[in-house]
Amino acid sequence: MTTSPQAKRRGALRTFLARFWPHPLPVAKKQIVIASVGAGFGLTITSLISHWLLGQVNLWFVAPMGASAVLLFGLPNSPLAQPWSIVGGNMVAAAIGVTAAMTIPYAPLACGVAACLAIAAMFQLRCLHPPSGAVALTAILGGGSVHQLGYHYILTPVLLNSLCLALLAILFNNLAGRRYPHPLAATEAKPEPVTLAVPITRDDLHQALESGQLLDIDEDDLQQLLQQAETIAAQRQASLRSSS
């Protein structure tokens, strides 16, 4: 039985539209509670500390910290959520944003230049942090109260907020049993190589991911990554055998 061209087009359209419906996030319910409580706790304490230290200054709490909290408490194992990412990324972005605001009179152009330079600098300094893009734009679009701060904006509120939230994330995540900061130190033992005895399906990966913290990767991408790693390992072993 052949399928008509119209039926094929309808099927292709349904498949395309289905991609817009998100898959359930594979994460343990305990981790959802920890992430939610941690973000609320971190933002509340950071806000109170900033208000206490800066008094009646209008901008005592910078809005992108809300996005940072999602990463630090919701995705603490992400390279984008490490302490150096938030502190270094926000400071670099703030400095670039203030400079762009001072030197480029046309705001849309200043925003584009600031975002471009901030992302490039964060890559080079190993402190890529998505909310830092909003920090740079806040320096340009934040209005008169922000512009009056000038480069002082880098220290307060940006550095103050970033340090407070990072320190609270370190404290809270470790009390919750999470390893944070996440990267292994040079003196820590590296995991042993993994030998896959049986094929791993997407459902297997989904069940494994559901038992722990949220990882910023789709099961299909993770499965493809495992297949690529397996191919590279096979090529490495073949190269070793041929050279011996």
CSV table of C-alpha atoms in Angstrom, one decimal:
chain,number,residue,atom,x,y,z
A,1,MET,CA,0.0,0.0,0.0
A,2,THR,CA,1.5,3.3,-1.1
A,3,THR,CA,1.2,6.5,0.8
A,4,SER,CA,-0.1,9.6,-1.0
A,5,PRO,CA,2.1,12.7,-1.2
A,6,GLN,CA,-0.4,14.7,0.8
A,7,ALA,CA,-0.4,12.1,3.6
A,8,LYS,CA,3.4,12.2,3.6
A,9,ARG,CA,3.4,16.0,3.8
A,10,ARG,CA,0.8,15.8,6.7
A,11,GLY,CA,3.0,13.3,8.5
A,12,ALA,CA,6.1,15.4,8.0
A,13,LEU,CA,4.2,18.4,9.3
A,14,ARG,CA,3.0,16.6,12.4
A,15,THR,CA,6.5,15.3,13.1
A,16,PHE,CA,7.9,18.9,12.8
A,17,LEU,CA,5.1,20.4,15.1
A,18,ALA,CA,5.7,17.6,17.6
A,19,ARG,CA,9.2,18.8,18.2
A,20,PHE,CA,7.8,22.0,19.8
A,21,TRP,CA,6.2,19.9,22.6
A,22,PRO,CA,9.0,19.4,25.2
A,23,HIS,CA,10.0,16.1,26.7
A,24,PRO,CA,9.6,15.7,30.5
A,25,LEU,CA,12.8,16.8,32.2
A,26,PRO,CA,14.6,13.7,33.4
A,27,VAL,CA,15.4,14.6,37.0
A,28,ALA,CA,14.6,13.1,40.4
A,29,LYS,CA,11.8,14.8,42.4
A,30,LYS,CA,14.1,15.3,45.3
A,31,GLN,CA,16.4,17.3,43.1
A,32,ILE,CA,13.5,19.5,42.0
A,33,VAL,CA,12.7,20.4,45.6
A,34,ILE,CA,16.4,21.0,46.4
A,35,ALA,CA,16.8,23.3,43.3
A,36,SER,CA,13.6,25.3,44.1
A,37,VAL,CA,14.3,25.7,47.8
A,38,GLY,CA,18.0,26.5,47.1
A,39,ALA,CA,17.2,29.2,44.5
A,40,GLY,CA,14.7,30.9,46.8
A,41,PHE,CA,17.0,30.7,49.7
A,42,GLY,CA,20.0,32.0,47.7
A,43,LEU,CA,18.1,35.0,46.2
A,44,THR,CA,16.5,36.0,49.5
A,45,ILE,CA,19.8,36.0,51.4
A,46,THR,CA,21.7,37.7,48.6
A,47,SER,CA,19.0,40.4,48.3
A,48,LEU,CA,19.0,41.0,52.0
A,49,ILE,CA,22.8,41.3,52.2
A,50,SER,CA,22.9,43.6,49.2
A,51,HIS,CA,20.2,45.8,50.6
A,52,TRP,CA,21.9,45.9,54.0
A,53,LEU,CA,25.3,46.9,52.6
A,54,LEU,CA,24.1,49.3,49.9
A,55,GLY,CA,21.3,50.9,52.0
A,56,GLN,CA,19.0,53.1,49.9
A,57,VAL,CA,20.8,52.8,46.6
A,58,ASN,CA,18.2,52.2,44.0
A,59,LEU,CA,20.1,49.3,42.2
A,60,TRP,CA,21.0,47.1,45.2
A,61,PHE,CA,20.0,43.9,43.5
A,62,VAL,CA,20.7,43.2,39.8
A,63,ALA,CA,17.9,41.3,38.0
A,64,PRO,CA,20.0,38.7,36.1
A,65,MET,CA,20.8,37.0,39.5
A,66,GLY,CA,17.4,35.3,39.1
A,67,ALA,CA,18.7,33.5,36.0
A,68,SER,CA,22.0,32.8,37.7
A,69,ALA,CA,20.1,31.1,40.6
A,70,VAL,CA,18.4,28.7,38.1
A,71,LEU,CA,21.8,27.5,37.0
A,72,LEU,CA,23.6,27.4,40.4
A,73,PHE,CA,20.8,25.6,42.2
A,74,GLY,CA,19.0,23.8,39.3
A,75,LEU,CA,22.0,22.8,37.2
A,76,PRO,CA,25.0,22.9,39.6
A,77,ASN,CA,26.9,20.3,37.5
A,78,SER,CA,26.9,22.5,34.4
A,79,PRO,CA,30.1,24.2,33.4
A,80,LEU,CA,28.0,27.4,33.0
A,81,ALA,CA,27.0,27.3,36.7
A,82,GLN,CA,30.4,27.1,38.5
A,83,PRO,CA,31.5,29.8,40.9
A,84,TRP,CA,34.1,31.2,38.5
A,85,SER,CA,31.4,31.3,35.8
A,86,ILE,CA,29.1,33.6,37.7
A,87,VAL,CA,31.7,35.8,39.3
A,88,GLY,CA,34.1,36.1,36.4
A,89,GLY,CA,31.4,36.1,33.7
A,90,ASN,CA,29.3,38.8,35.4
A,91,MET,CA,32.3,41.1,36.1
A,92,VAL,CA,33.6,40.8,32.6
A,93,ALA,CA,30.2,41.4,31.1
A,94,ALA,CA,29.6,44.4,33.4
A,95,ALA,CA,32.9,46.0,32.5
A,96,ILE,CA,32.2,45.6,28.8
A,97,GLY,CA,28.6,46.8,29.2
A,98,VAL,CA,29.7,50.0,31.1
A,99,THR,CA,32.4,50.7,28.5
A,100,ALA,CA,29.9,50.3,25.6
A,101,ALA,CA,27.4,52.5,27.3
A,102,MET,CA,30.0,55.2,27.7
A,103,THR,CA,31.5,55.1,24.3
A,104,ILE,CA,28.7,54.1,21.9
A,105,PRO,CA,25.8,56.6,21.9
A,106,TYR,CA,23.4,54.5,20.0
A,107,ALA,CA,21.9,52.0,22.4
A,108,PRO,CA,21.0,49.1,20.0
A,109,LEU,CA,24.5,49.2,18.6
A,110,ALA,CA,26.0,49.4,22.1
A,111,CYS,CA,23.9,46.3,23.1
A,112,GLY,CA,25.1,44.3,20.1
A,113,VAL,CA,28.8,45.2,20.6
A,114,ALA,CA,28.6,44.5,24.3
A,115,ALA,CA,27.0,41.1,23.9
A,116,CYS,CA,29.5,40.1,21.2
A,117,LEU,CA,32.6,41.1,23.2
A,118,ALA,CA,31.3,39.8,26.5
A,119,ILE,CA,30.6,36.3,25.0
A,120,ALA,CA,34.0,36.2,23.3
A,121,ALA,CA,35.8,37.3,26.5
A,122,MET,CA,33.9,34.8,28.6
A,123,PHE,CA,34.9,31.9,26.3
A,124,GLN,CA,38.5,33.0,26.5
A,125,LEU,CA,38.5,33.3,30.3
A,126,ARG,CA,36.5,30.1,30.8
A,127,CYS,CA,33.7,31.8,32.6
A,128,LEU,CA,30.8,31.5,30.1
A,129,HIS,CA,27.6,32.3,32.1
A,130,PRO,CA,24.4,33.0,30.1
A,131,PRO,CA,22.9,35.5,32.6
A,132,SER,CA,26.0,37.6,32.2
A,133,GLY,CA,24.7,38.7,28.8
A,134,ALA,CA,21.8,40.4,30.7
A,135,VAL,CA,24.3,42.0,33.0
A,136,ALA,CA,26.0,43.7,30.1
A,137,LEU,CA,22.7,44.9,28.7
A,138,THR,CA,21.6,46.2,32.1
A,139,ALA,CA,24.7,48.5,32.1
A,140,ILE,CA,23.4,50.0,28.8
A,141,LEU,CA,19.6,49.9,29.3
A,142,GLY,CA,19.4,50.2,33.1
A,143,GLY,CA,18.6,53.9,33.0
A,144,GLY,CA,20.1,56.9,34.8
A,145,SER,CA,20.6,55.2,38.1
A,146,VAL,CA,22.8,52.6,36.5
A,147,HIS,CA,24.7,55.1,34.2
A,148,GLN,CA,25.5,57.3,37.2
A,149,LEU,CA,27.3,54.3,38.8
A,150,GLY,CA,29.8,54.1,35.9
A,151,TYR,CA,32.4,51.4,36.5
A,152,HIS,CA,31.3,51.3,40.2
A,153,TYR,CA,28.5,49.1,38.8
A,154,ILE,CA,31.0,46.3,38.4
A,155,LEU,CA,31.7,46.2,42.1
A,156,THR,CA,28.2,47.0,43.5
A,157,PRO,CA,25.9,45.5,42.8
A,158,VAL,CA,27.3,43.1,40.3
A,159,LEU,CA,30.4,41.7,42.1
A,160,LEU,CA,28.6,41.8,45.5
A,161,ASN,CA,25.5,40.0,44.2
A,162,SER,CA,27.7,37.4,42.3
A,163,LEU,CA,29.9,36.6,45.3
A,164,CYS,CA,27.0,36.3,47.7
A,165,LEU,CA,25.0,34.0,45.4
A,166,ALA,CA,28.1,31.8,44.6
A,167,LEU,CA,29.1,31.4,48.3
A,168,LEU,CA,25.5,30.5,49.2
A,169,ALA,CA,25.4,28.0,46.3
A,170,ILE,CA,28.6,26.4,47.6
A,171,LEU,CA,27.2,26.1,51.1
A,172,PHE,CA,23.7,24.9,50.1
A,173,ASN,CA,24.7,22.4,47.4
A,174,ASN,CA,27.2,20.8,49.7
A,175,LEU,CA,24.8,20.6,52.6
A,176,ALA,CA,22.3,19.0,50.2
A,177,GLY,CA,24.9,16.3,49.3
A,178,ARG,CA,25.9,17.7,45.9
A,179,ARG,CA,29.5,18.0,44.7
A,180,TYR,CA,29.9,21.7,44.1
A,181,PRO,CA,32.0,23.2,42.5
A,182,HIS,CA,31.7,20.4,40.1
A,183,PRO,CA,35.0,20.1,38.2
A,184,LEU,CA,37.5,17.6,39.6
A,185,ALA,CA,40.7,19.1,41.1
A,186,ALA,CA,44.0,17.9,39.7
A,187,THR,CA,44.6,15.8,42.9
A,188,GLU,CA,41.3,14.1,42.8
A,189,ALA,CA,41.0,10.5,41.4
A,190,LYS,CA,39.5,10.4,37.9
A,191,PRO,CA,36.7,7.9,37.2
A,192,GLU,CA,37.7,4.6,35.7
A,193,PRO,CA,37.0,4.0,32.0
A,194,VAL,CA,33.5,2.6,31.3
A,195,THR,CA,33.1,-0.6,29.4
A,196,LEU,CA,29.7,-1.0,27.8
A,197,ALA,CA,28.7,-4.7,27.8
A,198,VAL,CA,25.3,-4.2,26.3
A,199,PRO,CA,23.7,-1.6,23.9
A,200,ILE,CA,22.2,1.4,25.7
A,201,THR,CA,18.8,2.7,24.5
A,202,ARG,CA,17.3,6.1,24.8
A,203,ASP,CA,14.9,4.8,27.5
A,204,ASP,CA,17.8,3.4,29.5
A,205,LEU,CA,19.4,6.9,29.4
A,206,HIS,CA,16.1,8.5,30.4
A,207,GLN,CA,15.7,6.2,33.4
A,208,ALA,CA,19.3,6.8,34.5
A,209,LEU,CA,18.9,10.6,34.2
A,210,GLU,CA,15.6,10.5,36.2
A,211,SER,CA,17.5,9.1,39.2
A,212,GLY,CA,19.8,12.1,39.7
A,213,GLN,CA,20.4,15.8,39.1
A,214,LEU,CA,19.2,17.5,35.9
A,215,LEU,CA,21.8,17.4,33.1
A,216,ASP,CA,21.7,20.0,30.4
A,217,ILE,CA,21.6,17.5,27.6
A,218,ASP,CA,18.9,15.6,25.7
A,219,GLU,CA,18.8,11.8,25.8
A,220,ASP,CA,19.2,11.6,22.0
A,221,ASP,CA,22.2,13.9,22.1
A,222,LEU,CA,23.7,11.9,24.9
A,223,GLN,CA,23.2,8.6,23.1
A,224,GLN,CA,24.8,10.1,20.0
A,225,LEU,CA,27.7,11.3,22.1
A,226,LEU,CA,28.2,7.8,23.6
A,227,GLN,CA,28.2,6.3,20.1
A,228,GLN,CA,30.8,8.8,18.9
A,229,ALA,CA,32.9,8.1,22.0
A,230,GLU,CA,32.7,4.3,21.3
A,231,THR,CA,33.8,4.9,17.7
A,232,ILE,CA,36.8,7.0,18.9
A,233,ALA,CA,37.7,4.4,21.5
A,234,ALA,CA,37.6,1.6,18.9
A,235,GLN,CA,39.8,3.6,16.6
A,236,ARG,CA,42.3,4.3,19.4
A,237,GLN,CA,42.5,0.6,20.3
A,238,ALA,CA,43.0,-0.3,16.7
A,239,SER,CA,45.8,2.2,16.4
A,240,LEU,CA,47.5,0.8,19.5
A,241,ARG,CA,47.3,-2.7,18.1
A,242,SER,CA,48.7,-1.7,14.8
A,243,SER,CA,51.6,0.1,16.3
A,244,SER,CA,52.6,-2.7,18.7
